[in-house]
Structure formats: structure tokens, C-alpha cells
CSV table of C-alpha atoms (C1' of nucleotides) in Angstrom, one decimal:
chain,number,residue,atom,x,y,z
A,1,MET,CA,-28.2,-21.7,59.2
A,2,ASP,CA,-25.4,-22.7,61.5
A,3,VAL,CA,-25.7,-25.9,63.3
A,4,LEU,CA,-22.8,-26.9,65.5
A,5,CYS,CA,-22.7,-30.5,66.4
A,6,ILE,CA,-20.9,-30.8,69.7
A,7,ILE,CA,-20.4,-34.5,69.8
A,8,HIS,CA,-21.8,-37.4,68.0
A,9,LEU,CA,-21.9,-40.7,69.9
A,10,ASN,CA,-24.4,-43.0,68.3
A,11,HIS,CA,-22.4,-45.0,65.8
A,12,LEU,CA,-21.6,-48.6,66.6
A,13,ASP,CA,-18.1,-49.0,65.1
A,14,PRO,CA,-15.6,-48.2,67.8
A,15,HIS,CA,-13.1,-47.2,65.2
A,16,ASP,CA,-15.4,-44.6,63.7
A,17,THR,CA,-16.6,-42.8,66.8
A,18,THR,CA,-16.4,-42.4,70.5
A,19,MET,CA,-18.4,-43.5,73.4
A,20,PRO,CA,-19.9,-41.8,76.4
A,21,GLU,CA,-17.3,-42.7,79.0
A,22,LEU,CA,-15.8,-39.9,81.1
A,23,PRO,CA,-13.8,-38.1,78.4
A,24,GLU,CA,-16.8,-37.9,76.1
A,25,VAL,CA,-19.0,-36.5,78.8
A,26,GLU,CA,-16.3,-34.0,79.8
A,27,THR,CA,-15.9,-33.0,76.1
A,28,THR,CA,-19.6,-32.5,75.8
A,29,ARG,CA,-19.6,-30.4,78.9
A,30,GLN,CA,-16.8,-28.2,77.6
A,31,GLY,CA,-18.6,-27.9,74.2
A,32,ILE,CA,-22.0,-26.8,75.5
A,33,ALA,CA,-20.9,-24.7,78.5
A,34,PRO,CA,-20.1,-21.5,76.5
A,35,TYR,CA,-23.6,-21.5,75.0
A,36,LEU,CA,-25.4,-22.1,78.3
A,37,ILE,CA,-23.6,-20.3,81.1
A,38,ASN,CA,-25.4,-17.2,82.3
A,39,GLN,CA,-28.2,-17.8,79.8
A,40,THR,CA,-31.9,-18.1,80.7
A,41,ILE,CA,-34.0,-21.2,80.0
A,42,ASP,CA,-37.2,-20.2,78.2
A,43,HIS,CA,-38.8,-23.7,78.2
A,44,LEU,CA,-38.1,-27.4,77.6
A,45,THR,CA,-39.8,-29.4,74.8
A,46,ILE,CA,-40.1,-33.0,75.9
A,47,ARG,CA,-40.9,-35.6,73.2
A,48,THR,CA,-40.7,-38.8,75.2
A,49,ASP,CA,-41.5,-39.9,78.7
A,50,LYS,CA,-39.5,-43.0,78.5
A,51,LEU,CA,-36.0,-42.3,79.4
A,52,ARG,CA,-34.4,-44.1,82.3
A,53,PHE,CA,-36.7,-42.1,84.6
A,54,PRO,CA,-39.9,-40.3,83.7
A,55,ILE,CA,-39.5,-36.6,83.2
A,56,SER,CA,-40.8,-34.7,86.2
A,57,ALA,CA,-43.8,-32.4,85.9
A,58,THR,CA,-41.7,-29.5,87.3
A,59,LEU,CA,-39.1,-29.9,84.6
A,60,LYS,CA,-41.8,-30.0,81.9
A,61,LYS,CA,-43.2,-26.6,83.1
A,62,LEU,CA,-39.8,-25.0,83.8
A,63,SER,CA,-39.4,-21.5,82.5
A,64,ARG,CA,-37.5,-18.2,83.1
A,65,CYS,CA,-34.6,-19.9,84.9
A,66,LYS,CA,-31.0,-18.8,84.7
A,67,ILE,CA,-28.2,-21.3,84.3
A,68,SER,CA,-25.3,-20.5,86.5
A,69,GLY,CA,-22.9,-23.4,85.7
A,70,ILE,CA,-22.3,-26.7,84.1
A,71,GLU,CA,-20.4,-29.3,86.0
A,72,ARG,CA,-19.5,-32.9,85.7
A,73,ARG,CA,-19.5,-35.6,88.3
A,74,ALA,CA,-18.5,-39.1,87.0
A,75,LYS,CA,-20.5,-39.5,83.8
A,76,TYR,CA,-23.2,-37.2,84.9
A,77,LEU,CA,-23.6,-33.6,83.6
A,78,LEU,CA,-24.9,-31.2,86.2
A,79,LEU,CA,-26.7,-28.2,84.8
A,80,ILE,CA,-26.9,-25.8,87.8
A,81,THR,CA,-29.7,-23.2,87.8
A,82,GLU,CA,-31.2,-20.8,90.2
A,83,LYS,CA,-34.2,-23.0,90.8
A,84,GLY,CA,-32.5,-26.4,90.9
A,85,THR,CA,-30.1,-28.8,89.2
A,86,LEU,CA,-30.6,-30.9,86.1
A,87,ILE,CA,-28.7,-34.2,86.4
A,88,ILE,CA,-28.2,-35.5,82.8
A,89,HIS,CA,-26.7,-38.9,81.9
A,90,LEU,CA,-26.0,-39.9,78.3
A,91,GLY,CA,-26.5,-43.6,78.9
A,92,MET,CA,-25.1,-45.8,76.1
A,93,SER,CA,-26.2,-43.7,73.1
A,94,GLY,CA,-27.0,-40.2,74.2
A,95,SER,CA,-25.6,-37.1,72.5
A,96,MET,CA,-26.0,-33.3,72.7
A,97,ARG,CA,-25.9,-30.6,70.0
A,98,ILE,CA,-26.3,-26.9,70.0
A,99,LEU,CA,-28.7,-25.3,67.5
A,100,THR,CA,-28.7,-21.6,66.7
A,101,GLU,CA,-32.3,-21.9,65.5
A,102,ILE,CA,-35.1,-24.4,66.0
A,103,THR,CA,-35.1,-27.0,63.2
A,104,PRO,CA,-37.5,-30.0,62.8
A,105,PRO,CA,-36.5,-32.7,65.3
A,106,LYS,CA,-35.0,-35.9,63.8
A,107,LYS,CA,-35.5,-39.4,65.0
A,108,HIS,CA,-34.7,-39.9,68.7
A,109,ASP,CA,-34.3,-36.1,69.3
A,110,HIS,CA,-36.2,-36.5,72.7
A,111,ILE,CA,-35.6,-33.1,74.4
A,112,ASP,CA,-34.9,-29.5,73.5
A,113,LEU,CA,-33.8,-27.1,76.1
A,114,VAL,CA,-34.7,-23.7,74.6
A,115,LEU,CA,-33.0,-20.5,75.8
A,116,THR,CA,-34.5,-17.0,75.7
A,117,ASN,CA,-31.9,-16.1,73.1
A,118,LYS,CA,-33.3,-18.9,70.8
A,119,THR,CA,-30.3,-21.2,71.2
A,120,VAL,CA,-31.3,-24.8,71.7
A,121,LEU,CA,-29.6,-27.7,73.5
A,122,ARG,CA,-31.0,-30.7,71.7
A,123,TYR,CA,-30.7,-34.2,73.3
A,124,ASN,CA,-30.7,-37.3,71.1
A,125,ASP,CA,-30.7,-40.8,72.5
A,126,PRO,CA,-31.8,-43.8,70.4
A,127,ARG,CA,-31.6,-46.4,73.2
A,128,LYS,CA,-33.2,-44.1,75.9
A,129,PHE,CA,-30.9,-45.3,78.7
A,130,GLY,CA,-30.0,-41.7,79.5
A,131,CYS,CA,-31.8,-39.5,82.1
A,132,TRP,CA,-32.8,-35.9,82.7
A,133,LEU,CA,-33.5,-35.6,86.4
A,134,TRP,CA,-34.6,-32.4,88.2
A,135,VAL,CA,-33.3,-32.0,91.7
A,136,THR,CA,-34.0,-29.1,94.0
A,137,ASN,CA,-32.1,-29.9,97.2
A,138,ASN,CA,-29.3,-31.9,98.6
A,139,LEU,CA,-27.8,-32.5,95.2
A,140,HIS,CA,-24.8,-34.4,96.4
A,141,ASN,CA,-26.8,-36.6,98.6
A,142,HIS,CA,-28.9,-37.7,95.7
A,143,LYS,CA,-28.9,-41.4,95.3
A,144,LEU,CA,-27.2,-41.2,91.8
A,145,LEU,CA,-24.3,-39.2,93.2
A,146,ALA,CA,-24.0,-40.0,96.9
A,147,GLU,CA,-22.0,-43.3,96.6
A,148,LEU,CA,-19.7,-42.4,93.7
A,149,GLY,CA,-16.0,-43.1,94.1
A,150,PRO,CA,-13.3,-40.5,93.5
A,151,GLU,CA,-12.7,-38.9,90.1
A,152,PRO,CA,-9.9,-40.8,88.3
A,153,LEU,CA,-7.8,-37.7,87.6
A,154,ASN,CA,-7.9,-36.5,91.2
A,155,GLY,CA,-5.0,-37.3,93.6
A,156,GLU,CA,-7.5,-39.1,95.8
A,157,PHE,CA,-7.4,-41.9,93.1
A,158,ASN,CA,-3.9,-43.3,93.8
A,159,ALA,CA,-2.1,-46.6,94.2
A,160,ALA,CA,-2.5,-46.7,98.0
A,161,TYR,CA,-6.2,-46.1,97.6
A,162,LEU,CA,-6.7,-48.8,94.9
A,163,TYR,CA,-4.6,-51.3,96.9
A,164,GLN,CA,-6.6,-50.8,100.0
A,165,GLN,CA,-9.9,-51.0,98.2
A,166,SER,CA,-8.9,-54.2,96.4
A,167,ARG,CA,-8.0,-56.3,99.5
A,168,ASN,CA,-10.2,-59.3,99.9
A,169,LYS,CA,-12.0,-58.6,96.6
A,170,LYS,CA,-12.1,-61.7,94.5
A,171,ILE,CA,-13.8,-60.1,91.5
A,172,ALA,CA,-11.9,-59.6,88.2
A,173,VAL,CA,-9.8,-56.5,88.2
A,174,LYS,CA,-11.6,-55.3,85.1
A,175,LYS,CA,-15.0,-55.4,86.8
A,176,PHE,CA,-13.4,-53.8,89.9
A,177,ILE,CA,-12.2,-50.7,88.0
A,178,MET,CA,-15.5,-50.4,86.2
A,179,ASN,CA,-17.3,-50.2,89.5
A,180,GLN,CA,-18.3,-46.5,89.9
A,181,LYS,CA,-18.1,-46.9,93.7
A,182,ILE,CA,-14.4,-47.6,93.4
A,183,VAL,CA,-13.5,-45.0,90.8
A,184,VAL,CA,-15.8,-43.2,88.4
A,185,GLY,CA,-15.7,-42.8,84.7
A,186,ILE,CA,-14.0,-46.0,83.5
A,187,GLY,CA,-16.2,-47.7,81.0
A,188,ASN,CA,-15.7,-50.8,79.0
A,189,ILE,CA,-13.4,-49.4,76.3
A,190,TYR,CA,-11.0,-47.6,78.7
A,191,ALA,CA,-11.0,-50.5,81.1
A,192,ASN,CA,-9.7,-52.7,78.3
A,193,GLU,CA,-7.1,-50.1,77.3
A,194,ALA,CA,-5.9,-49.3,80.8
A,195,LEU,CA,-5.3,-52.9,81.7
A,196,PHE,CA,-3.3,-53.5,78.5
A,197,LEU,CA,-1.2,-50.4,79.2
A,198,ALA,CA,-0.7,-51.6,82.8
A,199,ASP,CA,0.3,-55.2,81.7
A,200,ILE,CA,-2.4,-56.7,83.9
A,201,HIS,CA,-4.7,-59.6,82.8
A,202,PRO,CA,-8.3,-58.4,83.0
A,203,SER,CA,-9.4,-61.6,84.8
A,204,LYS,CA,-6.8,-61.2,87.6
A,205,GLU,CA,-8.5,-61.2,91.0
A,206,ALA,CA,-8.5,-57.7,92.5
A,207,LYS,CA,-7.0,-59.0,95.7
A,208,GLN,CA,-4.0,-60.4,93.9
A,209,LEU,CA,-2.9,-57.0,92.7
A,210,SER,CA,0.5,-56.0,94.1
A,211,GLN,CA,1.2,-52.5,95.2
A,212,GLN,CA,3.2,-52.0,92.1
A,213,GLU,CA,0.4,-53.3,89.9
A,214,CYS,CA,-2.0,-50.9,91.6
A,215,GLN,CA,0.5,-48.1,90.8
A,216,GLN,CA,0.7,-49.2,87.1
A,217,LEU,CA,-3.1,-49.4,86.8
A,218,VAL,CA,-3.7,-46.0,88.4
A,219,SER,CA,-1.1,-44.4,86.1
A,220,ALA,CA,-2.6,-46.2,83.1
A,221,CYS,CA,-6.1,-45.1,83.8
A,222,LYS,CA,-5.0,-41.5,84.2
A,223,LYS,CA,-2.9,-41.6,81.0
A,224,ILE,CA,-5.6,-43.1,78.9
A,225,LEU,CA,-8.2,-40.6,80.1
A,226,LYS,CA,-6.0,-37.6,79.7
A,227,GLN,CA,-5.1,-38.6,76.2
A,228,ALA,CA,-8.8,-39.1,75.3
A,229,LEU,CA,-9.6,-35.7,76.8
A,230,LYS,CA,-6.9,-34.0,74.8
A,231,ILE,CA,-8.3,-35.4,71.5
A,232,GLY,CA,-11.9,-34.5,72.5
A,233,GLY,CA,-10.8,-31.0,73.3
A,234,THR,CA,-9.0,-30.7,70.0
A,235,THR,CA,-12.2,-31.8,68.2
A,236,ILE,CA,-14.4,-29.2,69.8
A,237,ARG,CA,-12.0,-26.4,68.8
A,238,ASN,CA,-11.6,-27.6,65.2
A,239,PHE,CA,-15.0,-28.7,64.4
A,240,SER,CA,-17.3,-26.8,62.2
A,241,GLY,CA,-20.1,-27.9,59.8
A,242,ALA,CA,-23.4,-29.6,60.1
A,243,ASP,CA,-23.0,-33.2,59.2
A,244,GLY,CA,-22.6,-34.3,62.8
A,245,ASN,CA,-19.4,-36.3,62.1
A,246,PRO,CA,-16.4,-34.5,63.5
A,247,GLY,CA,-14.2,-37.4,62.2
A,248,TYR,CA,-12.0,-37.1,65.1
A,249,PHE,CA,-11.7,-40.7,66.3
A,250,ALA,CA,-8.0,-40.6,65.9
A,251,GLN,CA,-7.8,-42.2,69.4
A,252,GLU,CA,-5.7,-45.2,68.7
A,253,LEU,CA,-7.1,-48.2,70.5
A,254,MET,CA,-4.6,-50.8,71.5
A,255,VAL,CA,-7.0,-53.7,72.3
A,256,TYR,CA,-10.7,-52.8,72.2
A,257,GLY,CA,-12.3,-54.0,69.0
A,258,ARG,CA,-9.0,-55.8,68.0
A,259,LYS,CA,-9.8,-59.4,68.7
A,260,ASP,CA,-7.6,-61.7,66.6
A,261,MET,CA,-5.4,-58.8,65.5
A,262,PRO,CA,-1.8,-58.6,66.5
A,263,CYS,CA,-0.8,-57.1,69.8
A,264,LYS,CA,0.9,-53.8,69.2
A,265,LYS,CA,3.7,-54.6,71.6
A,266,CYS,CA,4.5,-58.3,70.8
A,267,ARG,CA,2.5,-59.2,67.6
A,268,THR,CA,0.7,-62.1,69.3
A,269,LEU,CA,-2.9,-62.3,68.2
A,270,LEU,CA,-5.2,-60.7,70.8
A,271,LYS,CA,-7.8,-62.8,72.7
A,272,GLU,CA,-11.4,-61.9,73.5
A,273,ILE,CA,-13.3,-63.2,76.5
A,274,ARG,CA,-16.3,-62.0,78.3
A,275,ILE,CA,-16.1,-60.5,81.8
A,276,ASP,CA,-19.4,-59.5,83.4
A,277,ASN,CA,-20.9,-60.2,80.0
A,278,ARG,CA,-18.8,-57.4,78.5
A,279,SER,CA,-16.4,-57.8,75.6
A,280,THR,CA,-12.8,-58.0,77.0
A,281,VAL,CA,-9.8,-58.0,74.7
A,282,PHE,CA,-6.3,-58.6,75.9
A,283,CYS,CA,-2.8,-60.0,75.1
A,284,GLU,CA,-2.1,-63.2,76.9
A,285,ILE,CA,1.6,-62.7,76.6
A,286,CYS,CA,1.9,-59.0,77.7
A,287,GLN,CA,-0.8,-59.1,80.4
A,288,SER,CA,0.0,-61.3,83.3
A,289,ILE,CA,-2.5,-63.0,85.5
B,1,DC,C1',-20.7,-59.9,101.2
B,2,DC,C1',-20.1,-62.2,96.3
B,3,DC,C1',-21.6,-63.5,91.9
B,4,DT,C1',-24.6,-64.2,87.7
B,5,DG,C1',-28.0,-62.9,84.7
B,6,DA,C1',-31.5,-59.9,83.2
B,7,DA,C1',-33.6,-55.7,82.5
B,8,DC,C1',-34.2,-51.1,80.2
B,9,DC,C1',-34.3,-49.8,74.3
B,10,DT,C1',-33.1,-49.3,69.4
B,11,DG,C1',-30.3,-50.2,65.5
B,12,DA,C1',-26.7,-52.5,62.9
B,13,DC,C1',-24.9,-56.5,61.3
B,14,DC,C1',-24.4,-61.4,60.1
B,15,DG,C1',-25.8,-65.9,58.4
B,16,DC,C1',-29.3,-68.3,56.2
C,1,DT,C1',-35.6,-59.3,50.7
C,2,DG,C1',-36.6,-60.8,55.1
C,3,DC,C1',-36.1,-63.1,59.5
C,4,DG,C1',-33.9,-64.4,63.7
C,5,DG,C1',-30.0,-64.1,66.5
C,6,DT,C1',-26.4,-61.4,68.5
C,7,DC,C1',-24.1,-57.4,69.8
C,8,DA,C1',-23.3,-52.3,71.3
C,9,DG,C1',-20.9,-47.0,75.2
C,10,DG,C1',-24.2,-47.7,81.2
C,11,DT,C1',-26.5,-48.7,85.3
C,12,DT,C1',-29.5,-51.1,88.5
C,13,DC,C1',-31.9,-54.9,90.6
C,14,DA,C1',-33.4,-59.6,91.7
C,15,DG,C1',-32.0,-64.1,93.1
C,16,DG,C1',-28.8,-67.7,94.5
DNA sequence: CCCTGAACCTGACCGC
DNA sequence: TGCGGTCAGGTTCAGG
């Protein structure tokens, strides 16, 4: 038996694993795409009806349907078929794996997408915050996709854009960059990391950002995400085995999960506060308000 | 518009 | 060993 675990996301220790922010979703996409493109779905096996949205009856009965592509928009995977598109979100704890034969499902293995060649895409999601949504028309006008901001690695996400969007916004810059209408794909970990890299205090009001700070922040977001993507990609290429633990979390975190530990720039002990009820770690010396 | 808090769900961990 | 409280990657919604 050969079980290839594409990505494993459901540990809790941030130093041991990785989280479904944009790089993890993109890594998942790249990992599963070769097994799915131009293959035909035989059927889906649904073992729960309680993901973020109920599974549609059409999806439950889907069969003989060719997959033409797998795309990503923000943290959504888009599985494009000749009959419609599957919008998949991993939520907080979702993960995918490819099986080369059907094995007994383990706990929280909620969905199998079974191909006619017997390959299985298996979805596991302990917290059930993810979704599998079937859409047959106007994909990009769908409410989940219509109002999303630019992709962070596109040129459209630049200092001028961020400066313009931040005018008159009193909210904390950390919450601002985590708003998917402003820019997609920045979750809690990378928001912390990007603000540290940009030397900006996470509580700073968005409207107080200078043009230069906007430039620093845009550059920091791109740098952090590119670095994470590079590591994810490496993992996929190198991984083999069935234990589900690629052991690749070599991503060096500068602040997230490092409360009371020394700042890697100035050795001052890092502070933790809560912004929008999310853990926020920063250096009060390096990051100016 | 802004902001806060809660909701969805399960599991891990900590202190007692 | 168990129990209760808290926390965790995301997103949406109600209420002030």
C-alpha cells in the first residue's frame, strides 16, 4: 500500500506543524493537482452533513464527471469540473490526502472523492469549520468569492493600494490586513510575522500608517508568504511515507508562539496581547506604534 | 460605518 | 483519574 499524505494540518503546536493560511492551501493545491487533473470523479462518499454548510444533494449524487483544473482563490480551493465547480475551504483544521486505494476511514475523515482510477482524495476536518460547496454558475459572483480583495502576491497588492484603503480606518493594522476584503490569505500567524518584519506595532491604527510603512508592510507580507510557499513546495517534493507527518515545519517563526521569549532582533522579551480576540505577539522596542 | 463578542466544533493542555 | 476552564489555523453575523 502506498499512502501519500499531502499535508497534515491538525496539530496544535505551531512549532510542530503548519496552518491553513494561504501558503498551506496553495501547497495542498499543488500536491493534489497531479492526481486529479483530467481524471474522472466516480462518486463522493459523504460521512457528515455538518460542515460549515450542508452538503448539497447534487454533490452527494455526483458521478462520471471530469475534472479540468484545480485553482486557488484566497484560501479557497476551486475544483473545476465539466458539470460545475467545487469550492473547498479547509477552515481551521482541514487537511487533504491522496490514497491510492480505499482504506477504512479514520476519525474526522468526512469526505472521500473517489476517481474512476480508484485514487481517493480524502478530507479530514476535526473542527468541521471547512466547506465543500457545489456551484454550477457564476462562480466568481458567488458570495464567498465576490468580495475578496486582491491576492497578496499580485502587483495589485502594493503600497499605494494599501495606503489608499487604510485612510480613515481606525482599526488596528493587524485586523486590517487580516480582512479578506482588503487582501486575502493573511491569517493570524502570518499577520504577526509580517508586522514584525515591517517594524509596525500590531495595534497601530490603519489610518496612521505612512506611505513608507505601507510599503514595508506590503513587502513583508509578500516575503513571508513566498518563504512559506517555498518550504511547502519543498515538502511536497521530498515527502514519502505514510505517517502523515512530513516534519517540515522548518519555517522559523519570529514572533508567533514566542511570548516572553527574546526578540530575535534586539533580545527584549516579546509581549502578547489580544487583538480581535486573537493572539498577537510583538516586540515593543522594534515595532513602533 | 465602526467595534465587540459570539457562534460554529473538537481536541489538547493546564491547574486543581 | 477526572473535571472545568482556556485556547487553537477561519469566517460570519448580531447587536450596540
